[in-house]
mmCIF file of C-alpha atoms in Angstrom:
data_model
loop_
_atom_site.group_PDB
_atom_site.id
_atom_site.type_symbol
_atom_site.label_atom_id
_atom_site.label_comp_id
_atom_site.label_asym_id
_atom_site.label_seq_id
_atom_site.Cartn_x
_atom_site.Cartn_y
_atom_site.Cartn_z
ATOM 1 C CA MET A 128 17.692 -24.205 8.481
ATOM 2 C CA PRO A 129 14.907 -25.228 5.845
ATOM 3 C CA PRO A 130 11.811 -22.811 5.974
ATOM 4 C CA THR A 131 8.826 -23.009 8.192
ATOM 5 C CA ARG A 132 6.271 -21.303 6.360
ATOM 6 C CA GLU A 133 3.524 -23.354 4.821
ATOM 7 C CA TYR A 134 4.194 -23.533 1.077
ATOM 8 C CA TYR A 135 1.156 -21.763 0.204
ATOM 9 C CA GLU A 136 2.108 -19.016 2.312
ATOM 10 C CA VAL A 137 5.385 -19.020 0.725
ATOM 11 C CA LEU A 138 4.030 -18.596 -2.606
ATOM 12 C CA GLY A 139 1.051 -16.722 -1.374
ATOM 13 C CA VAL A 140 -1.697 -18.809 -3.429
ATOM 14 C CA ASP A 141 -4.736 -20.554 -1.684
ATOM 15 C CA LYS A 142 -5.055 -24.306 -0.936
ATOM 16 C CA LYS A 143 -7.376 -24.542 -4.080
ATOM 17 C CA ALA A 144 -4.923 -22.644 -6.393
ATOM 18 C CA ASP A 145 -4.552 -24.364 -9.761
ATOM 19 C CA ALA A 146 -1.233 -25.307 -11.556
ATOM 20 C CA GLU A 147 -1.321 -21.839 -13.377
ATOM 21 C CA GLU A 148 -2.057 -19.771 -10.208
ATOM 22 C CA VAL A 149 0.706 -21.362 -8.412
ATOM 23 C CA LYS A 150 2.978 -20.693 -11.606
ATOM 24 C CA ARG A 151 2.065 -17.404 -11.815
ATOM 25 C CA ALA A 152 3.021 -16.957 -8.148
ATOM 26 C CA TYR A 153 6.069 -18.177 -8.379
ATOM 27 C CA ARG A 154 7.337 -16.402 -11.436
ATOM 28 C CA ARG A 155 6.424 -12.918 -9.824
ATOM 29 C CA LEU A 156 8.680 -14.044 -6.401
ATOM 30 C CA ALA A 157 11.271 -15.244 -9.005
ATOM 31 C CA MET A 158 11.724 -12.285 -10.725
ATOM 32 C CA LYS A 159 11.374 -10.198 -7.447
ATOM 33 C CA TYR A 160 13.747 -12.103 -5.633
ATOM 34 C CA HIS A 161 16.557 -13.221 -8.109
ATOM 35 C CA PRO A 162 19.845 -13.120 -6.625
ATOM 36 C CA ASP A 163 20.975 -11.183 -10.039
ATOM 37 C CA ARG A 164 18.351 -9.167 -9.379
ATOM 38 C CA ASN A 165 19.604 -8.387 -5.692
ATOM 39 C CA PRO A 166 23.133 -9.019 -5.580
ATOM 40 C CA GLY A 167 24.718 -9.224 -2.237
ATOM 41 C CA ASP A 168 21.069 -9.401 -0.585
ATOM 42 C CA ALA A 169 21.160 -12.612 1.551
ATOM 43 C CA GLU A 170 17.562 -12.587 2.711
ATOM 44 C CA ALA A 171 16.621 -12.034 -1.200
ATOM 45 C CA GLU A 172 18.496 -15.024 -1.807
ATOM 46 C CA ALA A 173 16.583 -17.023 1.316
ATOM 47 C CA LYS A 174 13.437 -16.265 -0.256
ATOM 48 C CA PHE A 175 14.359 -16.902 -3.924
ATOM 49 C CA LYS A 176 15.075 -20.231 -2.678
ATOM 50 C CA GLU A 177 12.000 -20.513 0.086
ATOM 51 C CA ALA A 178 9.877 -19.752 -3.363
ATOM 52 C CA ALA A 179 11.590 -22.348 -5.206
ATOM 53 C CA GLU A 180 11.343 -25.403 -3.026
ATOM 54 C CA ALA A 181 7.397 -24.245 -2.944
ATOM 55 C CA TYR A 182 6.778 -24.450 -6.300
ATOM 56 C CA GLU A 183 8.857 -27.734 -6.794
ATOM 57 C CA VAL A 184 6.514 -29.314 -4.494
ATOM 58 C CA LEU A 185 3.191 -27.514 -5.267
ATOM 59 C CA SER A 186 3.751 -27.919 -9.114
ATOM 60 C CA ASP A 187 4.087 -31.714 -8.704
ATOM 61 C CA GLU A 188 0.978 -33.392 -8.499
ATOM 62 C CA GLN A 189 1.803 -36.028 -6.322
ATOM 63 C CA LYS A 190 4.183 -34.209 -4.130
ATOM 64 C CA ARG A 191 1.350 -31.937 -3.540
ATOM 65 C CA ARG A 192 -0.800 -34.840 -2.641
ATOM 66 C CA ILE A 193 1.791 -36.134 -0.182
ATOM 67 C CA TYR A 194 2.407 -32.516 1.381
ATOM 68 C CA ASP A 195 -1.570 -31.546 1.702
ATOM 69 C CA GLN A 196 -1.673 -34.694 3.788
ATOM 70 C CA TYR A 197 1.340 -35.169 5.844
ATOM 71 C CA GLY A 198 2.988 -31.835 5.374
ATOM 72 C CA ARG A 199 6.884 -31.559 4.732
ATOM 73 C CA GLU A 200 7.624 -34.817 7.092
ATOM 74 C CA GLY A 201 5.592 -36.818 4.325
ATOM 75 C CA LEU A 202 7.966 -35.098 1.366
ATOM 76 C CA LYS A 203 10.787 -36.756 3.235
ATOM 77 C CA GLY A 204 10.182 -40.347 2.694
ATOM 78 C CA SER A 205 9.807 -39.703 -1.140
ATOM 79 C CA SER A 206 12.399 -37.028 -2.119
ATOM 80 C CA GLY A 207 15.232 -37.581 0.529
ATOM 81 C CA GLY A 208 15.899 -34.768 1.624
ATOM 82 C CA PRO A 209 14.385 -30.514 0.799
ATOM 83 C CA ALA A 210 13.118 -29.754 -2.328
ATOM 84 C CA THR A 211 15.171 -28.178 -5.398
ATOM 85 C CA HIS A 212 13.613 -26.505 -8.020
ATOM 86 C CA ASP A 213 13.844 -28.774 -10.960
ATOM 87 C CA PHE A 214 13.064 -26.605 -14.094
ATOM 88 C CA SER A 215 12.848 -29.511 -16.596
ATOM 89 C CA ARG A 216 9.274 -30.046 -15.977
ATOM 90 C CA MET A 217 8.656 -26.527 -16.762
ATOM 91 C CA ASP A 218 7.547 -25.637 -20.474
ATOM 92 C CA PRO A 219 10.784 -24.295 -22.461
ATOM 93 C CA ASN A 220 8.783 -21.308 -23.247
ATOM 94 C CA ASP A 221 7.866 -20.425 -19.792
ATOM 95 C CA ILE A 222 11.776 -20.926 -18.458
ATOM 96 C CA PHE A 223 12.199 -18.277 -21.300
ATOM 97 C CA SER A 224 9.834 -15.987 -20.375
ATOM 98 C CA MET A 225 10.468 -15.872 -16.771
ATOM 99 C CA PHE A 226 14.261 -15.121 -16.846
ATOM 100 C CA ASN A 227 13.690 -12.984 -19.667
ATOM 101 C CA ASP A 228 11.407 -10.936 -17.529
ATOM 102 C CA ILE A 229 14.258 -11.237 -14.766
ATOM 103 C CA PHE A 230 16.965 -9.992 -16.983
ATOM 104 C CA GLU A 231 15.076 -7.323 -18.519
ATOM 105 C CA GLY A 232 14.652 -6.055 -14.806
ATOM 106 C CA MET A 233 18.282 -6.162 -14.693
ATOM 107 C CA GLY A 234 18.577 -4.090 -17.720
ATOM 108 C CA MET A 235 20.585 -7.532 -19.725
ATOM 109 C CA GLY A 236 17.708 -7.660 -22.575
ATOM 110 C CA GLY A 237 16.983 -11.476 -22.497
ATOM 111 C CA GLY A 238 17.798 -12.455 -26.053
ATOM 112 C CA GLY A 239 16.798 -10.315 -27.891
ATOM 113 C CA ALA A 240 13.827 -8.791 -26.296
ATOM 114 C CA ARG A 241 15.387 -5.172 -25.804
ATOM 115 C CA GLY A 242 14.656 -5.132 -29.476
ATOM 116 C CA ARG A 243 11.313 -5.968 -28.895
ATOM 117 C CA ARG A 244 10.748 -3.947 -25.950
ATOM 118 C CA GLY A 245 12.678 -0.732 -26.644
ATOM 119 C CA PRO A 246 15.400 1.106 -24.667
ATOM 120 C CA GLN A 247 15.336 -0.013 -20.971
ATOM 121 C CA ARG A 248 13.919 2.633 -18.338
ATOM 122 C CA GLY A 249 15.608 3.272 -15.099
ATOM 123 C CA TYR A 250 13.766 2.504 -12.044
ATOM 124 C CA ASP A 251 10.555 4.356 -10.371
ATOM 125 C CA LEU A 252 11.062 6.181 -6.961
ATOM 126 C CA GLU A 253 8.166 6.501 -4.477
ATOM 127 C CA THR A 254 7.670 9.558 -1.973
ATOM 128 C CA GLU A 255 4.990 10.828 0.218
ATOM 129 C CA VAL A 256 3.000 13.833 1.391
ATOM 130 C CA SER A 257 0.073 14.586 3.659
ATOM 131 C CA ILE A 258 -2.558 17.381 2.788
ATOM 132 C CA THR A 259 -5.768 18.298 4.312
ATOM 133 C CA LEU A 260 -9.546 17.667 3.641
ATOM 134 C CA GLU A 261 -9.786 21.262 2.515
ATOM 135 C CA ASP A 262 -6.875 20.537 0.303
ATOM 136 C CA VAL A 263 -8.934 17.843 -1.266
ATOM 137 C CA ALA A 264 -11.721 20.162 -2.121
ATOM 138 C CA LYS A 265 -10.166 22.951 -3.957
ATOM 139 C CA GLY A 266 -6.749 20.633 -4.878
ATOM 140 C CA CYS A 267 -2.970 22.101 -3.987
ATOM 141 C CA GLU A 268 0.420 22.306 -5.377
ATOM 142 C CA ARG A 269 2.984 20.734 -2.442
ATOM 143 C CA ASP A 270 6.966 20.482 -2.827
ATOM 144 C CA VAL A 271 8.339 17.055 -2.313
ATOM 145 C CA GLU A 272 11.570 16.060 -1.599
ATOM 146 C CA PHE A 273 13.779 13.021 -2.418
ATOM 147 C CA THR A 274 16.610 11.196 -3.308
ATOM 148 C CA ARG A 275 17.559 9.487 -6.425
ATOM 149 C CA LEU A 276 21.093 7.837 -8.063
ATOM 150 C CA ASP A 277 22.205 10.265 -10.739
ATOM 151 C CA VAL A 278 24.835 9.491 -13.001
ATOM 152 C CA CYS A 279 28.160 10.781 -11.668
ATOM 153 C CA LYS A 280 29.301 13.903 -13.683
ATOM 154 C CA LYS A 281 33.181 13.704 -12.884
ATOM 155 C CA CYS A 282 33.400 10.384 -14.362
ATOM 156 C CA VAL A 283 30.078 10.409 -16.509
ATOM 157 C CA GLY A 284 28.911 7.498 -15.095
ATOM 158 C CA SER A 285 31.990 4.935 -15.864
ATOM 159 C CA GLY A 286 33.097 4.748 -12.137
ATOM 160 C CA ALA A 287 36.674 4.986 -13.357
ATOM 161 C CA LYS A 288 39.285 7.598 -12.105
ATOM 162 C CA ALA A 289 40.105 10.437 -14.346
ATOM 163 C CA GLY A 290 42.707 9.827 -16.734
ATOM 164 C CA SER A 291 42.298 6.119 -16.982
ATOM 165 C CA SER A 292 39.318 3.924 -18.275
ATOM 166 C CA PRO A 293 37.373 0.759 -17.533
ATOM 167 C CA GLN A 294 39.083 -2.469 -18.563
ATOM 168 C CA THR A 295 37.418 -5.538 -20.390
ATOM 169 C CA CYS A 296 35.903 -8.128 -17.782
ATOM 170 C CA GLY A 297 37.813 -11.260 -17.814
ATOM 171 C CA THR A 298 35.239 -12.847 -16.561
ATOM 172 C CA CYS A 299 32.841 -12.475 -19.196
ATOM 173 C CA GLY A 300 35.045 -11.394 -21.502
ATOM 174 C CA GLY A 301 32.847 -8.178 -22.014
ATOM 175 C CA GLN A 302 29.560 -9.901 -22.498
ATOM 176 C CA GLY A 303 28.251 -8.825 -19.203
ATOM 177 C CA ARG A 304 26.660 -12.322 -18.719
ATOM 178 C CA VAL A 305 28.125 -15.999 -18.232
ATOM 179 C CA GLN A 306 26.335 -19.057 -17.877
ATOM 180 C CA GLN A 307 25.434 -21.468 -15.061
ATOM 181 C CA ALA A 308 23.860 -24.616 -13.812
ATOM 182 C CA GLY A 309 20.289 -24.088 -13.049
ATOM 183 C CA LEU A 310 18.999 -24.928 -8.969
ATOM 184 C CA GLY A 311 18.192 -28.271 -10.377
ATOM 185 C CA GLY A 312 21.407 -28.994 -12.357
ATOM 186 C CA MET A 313 19.236 -29.919 -15.226
ATOM 187 C CA PHE A 314 20.202 -26.965 -17.469
ATOM 188 C CA ARG A 315 22.324 -24.089 -18.046
ATOM 189 C CA MET A 316 21.180 -20.823 -17.947
ATOM 190 C CA VAL A 317 22.642 -17.024 -18.408
ATOM 191 C CA VAL A 318 23.104 -14.722 -15.718
ATOM 192 C CA ALA A 319 24.683 -11.454 -14.860
ATOM 193 C CA CYS A 320 28.159 -11.619 -14.352
ATOM 194 C CA PRO A 321 29.011 -11.848 -11.210
ATOM 195 C CA THR A 322 32.662 -9.748 -11.958
ATOM 196 C CA CYS A 323 31.474 -6.834 -13.365
ATOM 197 C CA GLY A 324 27.721 -6.897 -12.226
ATOM 198 C CA GLY A 325 26.560 -7.190 -15.952
ATOM 199 C CA ARG A 326 28.582 -3.667 -17.492
ATOM 200 C CA GLY A 327 30.982 -6.109 -19.057
ATOM 201 C CA LYS A 328 33.784 -3.672 -18.012
ATOM 202 C CA VAL A 329 35.448 -3.389 -14.476
ATOM 203 C CA VAL A 330 37.049 -0.592 -13.088
ATOM 204 C CA LYS A 331 40.402 -0.699 -11.500
ATOM 205 C CA GLU A 332 41.070 3.011 -10.538
ATOM 206 C CA PHE A 333 37.768 4.059 -8.611
ATOM 207 C CA CYS A 334 36.507 7.490 -9.320
ATOM 208 C CA ASP A 335 36.382 9.605 -6.125
ATOM 209 C CA VAL A 336 33.203 11.040 -6.302
ATOM 210 C CA CYS A 337 31.258 7.424 -6.816
ATOM 211 C CA LYS A 338 33.847 4.983 -5.784
ATOM 212 C CA GLY A 339 33.308 3.028 -8.933
ATOM 213 C CA ARG A 340 29.599 2.764 -8.426
ATOM 214 C CA GLY A 341 29.091 5.585 -11.222
ATOM 215 C CA ARG A 342 25.988 6.649 -9.713
ATOM 216 C CA VAL A 343 25.849 9.300 -6.703
ATOM 217 C CA PRO A 344 22.881 10.475 -4.631
ATOM 218 C CA SER A 345 21.483 13.698 -5.792
ATOM 219 C CA LYS A 346 18.849 15.591 -3.421
ATOM 220 C CA ARG A 347 15.624 16.591 -5.712
ATOM 221 C CA SER A 348 12.885 19.098 -5.030
ATOM 222 C CA LEU A 349 9.844 19.850 -7.030
ATOM 223 C CA SER A 350 6.310 21.275 -7.374
ATOM 224 C CA VAL A 351 3.710 18.648 -7.427
ATOM 225 C CA ARG A 352 0.031 19.657 -8.917
ATOM 226 C CA ILE A 353 -2.670 17.622 -6.693
ATOM 227 C CA PRO A 354 -6.079 17.340 -7.978
ATOM 228 C CA ALA A 355 -9.137 17.996 -6.003
ATOM 229 C CA GLY A 356 -10.884 15.092 -5.021
ATOM 230 C CA ILE A 357 -8.088 12.738 -4.532
ATOM 231 C CA GLU A 358 -8.544 9.510 -2.210
ATOM 232 C CA ASP A 359 -6.118 8.958 0.529
ATOM 233 C CA GLY A 360 -3.459 6.617 -0.569
ATOM 234 C CA GLN A 361 -3.570 7.377 -4.524
ATOM 235 C CA ALA A 362 -0.129 8.168 -6.440
ATOM 236 C CA ILE A 363 0.610 10.733 -8.272
ATOM 237 C CA ARG A 364 2.752 9.779 -11.168
ATOM 238 C CA VAL A 365 5.451 12.540 -12.327
ATOM 239 C CA GLN A 366 7.257 10.898 -15.446
ATOM 240 C CA GLY A 367 10.821 10.963 -15.842
ATOM 241 C CA GLU A 368 11.310 12.332 -12.359
ATOM 242 C CA GLY A 369 13.097 8.665 -11.275
ATOM 243 C CA GLU A 370 16.365 7.183 -11.802
ATOM 244 C CA PRO A 371 18.100 6.991 -15.185
ATOM 245 C CA PRO A 372 19.037 3.216 -16.263
ATOM 246 C CA GLY A 373 21.719 1.821 -14.183
ATOM 247 C CA PRO A 374 25.294 1.307 -15.221
ATOM 248 C CA GLN A 375 24.618 -2.481 -16.387
ATOM 249 C CA VAL A 376 22.309 -1.011 -19.175
ATOM 250 C CA SER A 377 24.299 2.377 -20.094
ATOM 251 C CA ALA A 378 27.138 4.039 -17.960
ATOM 252 C CA SER A 379 26.039 7.199 -19.281
ATOM 253 C CA GLY A 380 22.461 6.622 -17.878
ATOM 254 C CA GLU A 381 21.664 6.978 -21.722
ATOM 255 C CA GLY A 382 17.737 5.935 -22.218
ATOM 256 C CA PRO A 383 14.424 6.936 -20.572
ATOM 257 C CA LYS A 384 14.301 7.825 -16.944
ATOM 258 C CA GLY A 385 11.962 5.633 -14.329
ATOM 259 C CA ASP A 386 9.003 7.654 -12.576
ATOM 260 C CA LEU A 387 8.354 8.984 -9.303
ATOM 261 C CA HIS A 388 5.161 8.274 -7.688
ATOM 262 C CA VAL A 389 4.001 10.963 -5.092
ATOM 263 C CA VAL A 390 1.694 8.761 -2.761
ATOM 264 C CA VAL A 391 -1.052 11.044 -1.172
ATOM 265 C CA HIS A 392 -1.975 11.066 2.516
ATOM 266 C CA VAL A 393 -5.135 12.895 3.595
ATOM 267 C CA LYS A 394 -5.254 14.081 7.490
ATOM 268 C CA LYS A 395 -8.008 13.115 9.636
ATOM 269 C CA HIS A 396 -10.405 16.060 10.095
ATOM 270 C CA ASP A 397 -11.796 17.016 13.031
ATOM 271 C CA VAL A 398 -15.415 18.026 11.859
ATOM 272 C CA PHE A 399 -16.133 15.797 9.271
ATOM 273 C CA GLN A 400 -15.432 12.217 7.864
ATOM 274 C CA ARG A 401 -15.272 11.513 4.292
ATOM 275 C CA GLU A 402 -17.402 8.402 2.219
ATOM 276 C CA GLY A 403 -15.799 8.796 -1.253
ATOM 277 C CA GLU A 404 -16.895 12.558 -2.143
ATOM 278 C CA HIS A 405 -19.362 12.709 0.482
ATOM 279 C CA LEU A 406 -18.742 14.158 3.794
ATOM 280 C CA VAL A 407 -20.391 13.078 6.873
ATOM 281 C CA LEU A 408 -21.454 15.552 9.939
ATOM 282 C CA GLU A 409 -22.292 14.399 13.494
ATOM 283 C CA LEU A 410 -24.564 17.798 14.286
ATOM 284 C CA PRO A 411 -25.578 17.958 18.217
ATOM 285 C CA LEU A 412 -29.023 19.593 18.617
ATOM 286 C CA SER A 413 -31.421 20.265 21.602
ATOM 287 C CA PHE A 414 -34.176 18.257 22.714
ATOM 288 C CA THR A 415 -36.242 21.426 21.838
ATOM 289 C CA GLN A 416 -34.757 21.928 18.471
ATOM 290 C CA ALA A 417 -35.324 18.121 17.439
ATOM 291 C CA ALA A 418 -38.773 18.625 19.246
ATOM 292 C CA LEU A 419 -40.092 21.984 17.433
ATOM 293 C CA GLY A 420 -37.608 22.204 14.618
ATOM 294 C CA ALA A 421 -35.334 24.951 14.140
ATOM 295 C CA ALA A 422 -33.514 26.735 11.028
ATOM 296 C CA ILE A 423 -29.844 26.429 11.855
ATOM 297 C CA GLU A 424 -26.545 26.915 9.865
ATOM 298 C CA VAL A 425 -24.163 23.685 10.178
ATOM 299 C CA PRO A 426 -20.451 24.180 8.948
ATOM 300 C CA SER A 427 -19.165 23.039 5.281
ATOM 301 C CA LEU A 428 -15.551 23.050 3.982
ATOM 302 C CA GLU A 429 -16.980 26.086 2.056
ATOM 303 C CA GLY A 430 -18.523 27.792 5.092
ATOM 304 C CA ALA A 431 -21.871 27.895 6.550
ATOM 305 C CA ALA A 432 -24.369 25.922 5.180
ATOM 306 C CA LYS A 433 -28.155 26.448 5.852
ATOM 307 C CA LEU A 434 -30.411 23.442 7.173
ATOM 308 C CA ASP A 435 -33.940 23.332 8.100
ATOM 309 C CA ILE A 436 -34.701 20.378 11.190
ATOM 310 C CA PRO A 437 -38.227 19.385 10.937
ATOM 311 C CA ARG A 438 -40.586 19.012 14.050
ATOM 312 C CA GLY A 439 -39.834 15.770 15.515
ATOM 313 C CA THR A 440 -36.670 15.066 14.667
ATOM 314 C CA GLN A 441 -35.023 11.538 16.184
ATOM 315 C CA HIS A 442 -31.663 10.910 17.243
ATOM 316 C CA GLY A 443 -29.979 9.487 14.506
ATOM 317 C CA ASP A 444 -31.949 10.813 11.656
ATOM 318 C CA ILE A 445 -29.431 11.981 8.592
ATOM 319 C CA PHE A 446 -30.257 14.998 6.497
ATOM 320 C CA ARG A 447 -28.444 15.623 2.937
ATOM 321 C CA ILE A 448 -27.144 19.415 1.629
ATOM 322 C CA GLU A 449 -26.804 18.680 -1.633
ATOM 323 C CA GLY A 450 -23.458 19.836 -3.358
ATOM 324 C CA LYS A 451 -21.541 20.246 -0.172
ATOM 325 C CA GLY A 452 -19.095 17.361 -0.343
ATOM 326 C CA LEU A 453 -16.081 16.887 -2.415
ATOM 327 C CA PRO A 454 -15.524 16.833 -5.754
ATOM 328 C CA THR A 455 -15.315 13.885 -7.957
ATOM 329 C CA LEU A 456 -11.492 13.336 -9.018
ATOM 330 C CA ARG A 457 -12.745 12.909 -12.653
ATOM 331 C CA GLY A 458 -15.565 15.115 -13.861
ATOM 332 C CA GLY A 459 -15.785 17.730 -11.257
ATOM 333 C CA ARG A 460 -19.231 16.747 -10.100
ATOM 334 C CA LYS A 461 -19.440 17.331 -6.071
ATOM 335 C CA GLY A 462 -20.438 15.076 -3.388
ATOM 336 C CA ASP A 463 -23.298 15.899 -0.545
ATOM 337 C CA LEU A 464 -22.994 16.675 2.878
ATOM 338 C CA GLY A 465 -24.791 14.357 4.955
ATOM 339 C CA VAL A 466 -26.016 15.983 8.582
ATOM 340 C CA ILE A 467 -26.639 12.954 11.580
ATOM 341 C CA ALA A 468 -28.706 14.429 14.346
ATOM 342 C CA ARG A 469 -27.186 13.608 17.753
ATOM 343 C CA ILE A 470 -29.487 14.881 20.236
ATOM 344 C CA GLU A 471 -28.285 16.157 23.716
ATOM 345 C CA VAL A 472 -29.903 15.787 27.082
ATOM 346 C CA PRO A 473 -28.696 18.962 29.179
ATOM 347 C CA ARG A 474 -26.968 18.016 32.339
ATOM 348 C CA LYS A 475 -27.636 21.061 34.328
ATOM 349 C CA LEU A 476 -31.030 23.022 34.231
ATOM 350 C CA THR A 477 -31.951 26.149 35.696
ATOM 351 C CA LYS A 478 -35.206 26.244 38.237
ATOM 352 C CA LYS A 479 -37.373 27.963 35.256
ATOM 353 C CA GLN A 480 -36.461 25.016 32.591
ATOM 354 C CA GLU A 481 -36.993 22.219 35.562
ATOM 355 C CA GLU A 482 -40.554 24.020 36.086
ATOM 356 C CA LEU A 483 -41.515 23.698 32.251
ATOM 357 C CA LEU A 484 -39.744 20.291 31.909
ATOM 358 C CA ARG A 485 -41.456 19.260 34.719
ATOM 359 C CA ALA A 486 -45.247 20.664 33.431
ATOM 360 C CA PHE A 487 -44.459 18.903 30.282
ATOM 361 C CA ALA A 488 -44.009 15.558 31.945
ATOM 362 C CA GLN A 489 -47.541 15.964 33.453
ATOM 363 C CA SER A 490 -49.038 16.654 30.071
ATOM 364 C CA GLU A 491 -47.410 13.439 29.042
ATOM 365 C CA ASP A 492 -48.774 11.655 32.273
ATOM 366 C CA LYS A 493 -45.095 10.464 32.927
ATOM 367 C CA ASN A 494 -43.647 9.991 36.303
ATOM 368 C CA VAL A 495 -40.530 11.953 37.016
ATOM 369 C CA ASN A 496 -38.846 12.064 40.453
ATOM 370 C CA PRO A 497 -39.022 15.458 42.009
ATOM 371 C CA GLU A 498 -35.514 15.445 43.019
ATOM 372 C CA SER A 499 -32.907 13.149 42.751
ATOM 373 C CA ALA A 500 -31.982 10.544 45.581
ATOM 374 C CA SER A 501 -28.523 10.140 46.679
ATOM 375 C CA PHE A 502 -26.470 7.420 44.802
ATOM 376 C CA TRP A 503 -25.668 5.714 48.359
ATOM 377 C CA LYS A 504 -29.502 5.608 49.040
ATOM 378 C CA LYS A 505 -30.290 4.134 45.701
ATOM 379 C CA ALA A 506 -27.532 1.586 46.388
ATOM 380 C CA GLY A 507 -28.728 0.845 49.433
ATOM 381 C CA ASP A 508 -32.275 0.492 48.863
ATOM 382 C CA PHE A 509 -31.522 -1.785 45.363
ATOM 383 C CA LEU A 510 -28.866 -4.052 47.592
ATOM 384 C CA ARG A 511 -31.617 -4.481 50.104
ATOM 385 C CA GLY A 512 -33.962 -5.643 47.920
ATOM 386 C CA LYS A 513 -31.838 -8.363 46.827
ATOM 387 C CA GLU A 514 -31.895 -9.924 49.825
#
């Protein structure tokens, strides 16, 4: 079934994107979803074909004009069917660069690129950890647990049963790569061998631990230092705690491991809101405190802090307490604490308080009801006034 999404949406570009933007977007998707990078993944293969179809149209000025004006229906008359990517119109250097990147990700070298880029790294991993705002203020350490694929110790990554050894692949002759026709049939490209998965060897008798994969899931636990001032969503990179290079690169896992990325999530605080390195606090004040002024203590992450409320403070006024915020991630300079005045009106008054407020109202020459009328009486008066 052909894709139904807009071609611009497929590539993730704007309708005004130029040819270079379209090409870059396609290359990113091609490297991500290429079938040889995602063996056996039908969804990735479908996305690769979808991206190739979108690029076939949007990279051709004439087809793009037709598509912009008439959509897919307009292309049927000009192409006779669904688009298939024609690499013949791409610059040979672009073709080489794109597939070289794909093979690099698969650990196949890409025609000498390995020598230029050095040994292949293993895959990076990602995990998450949650901390409090108090942890952000001081920094902390957290234990994280994750699972990675490590080299099977029993077969040392070969995947073969003890006493046996992998055999040279008959499909690729031990090269790990084979040639196949490109999507448009216009040229031939080198891809990972489908029989051996790029290893160059096949296992006849599987290791009873890893079942021929050469890698086994391994649980890891380590302590990670989280610096003060870290933002929600930022990640800490722990070098060398990712996976070793895949078996298609090195059966024994020789080469640098990938990294572990620990994504930090900061929990919502009950009292403070965060604005970068600054904190914001909503402070309830009584009418008298706001009118007459007051010297009060307000909470901070370091304990109570003194704040002078000036006479005549209005609802929503903001006061700043310097240095009571959070440290910056770099440099350690502390932000400030912003205090927002929220003036509260008392719901209940003692008789003495009511007398004092009425006396105050008379001095303001303001009319106030001597006592509240019942809700139904006020409602009836309102309705009668509408008749």
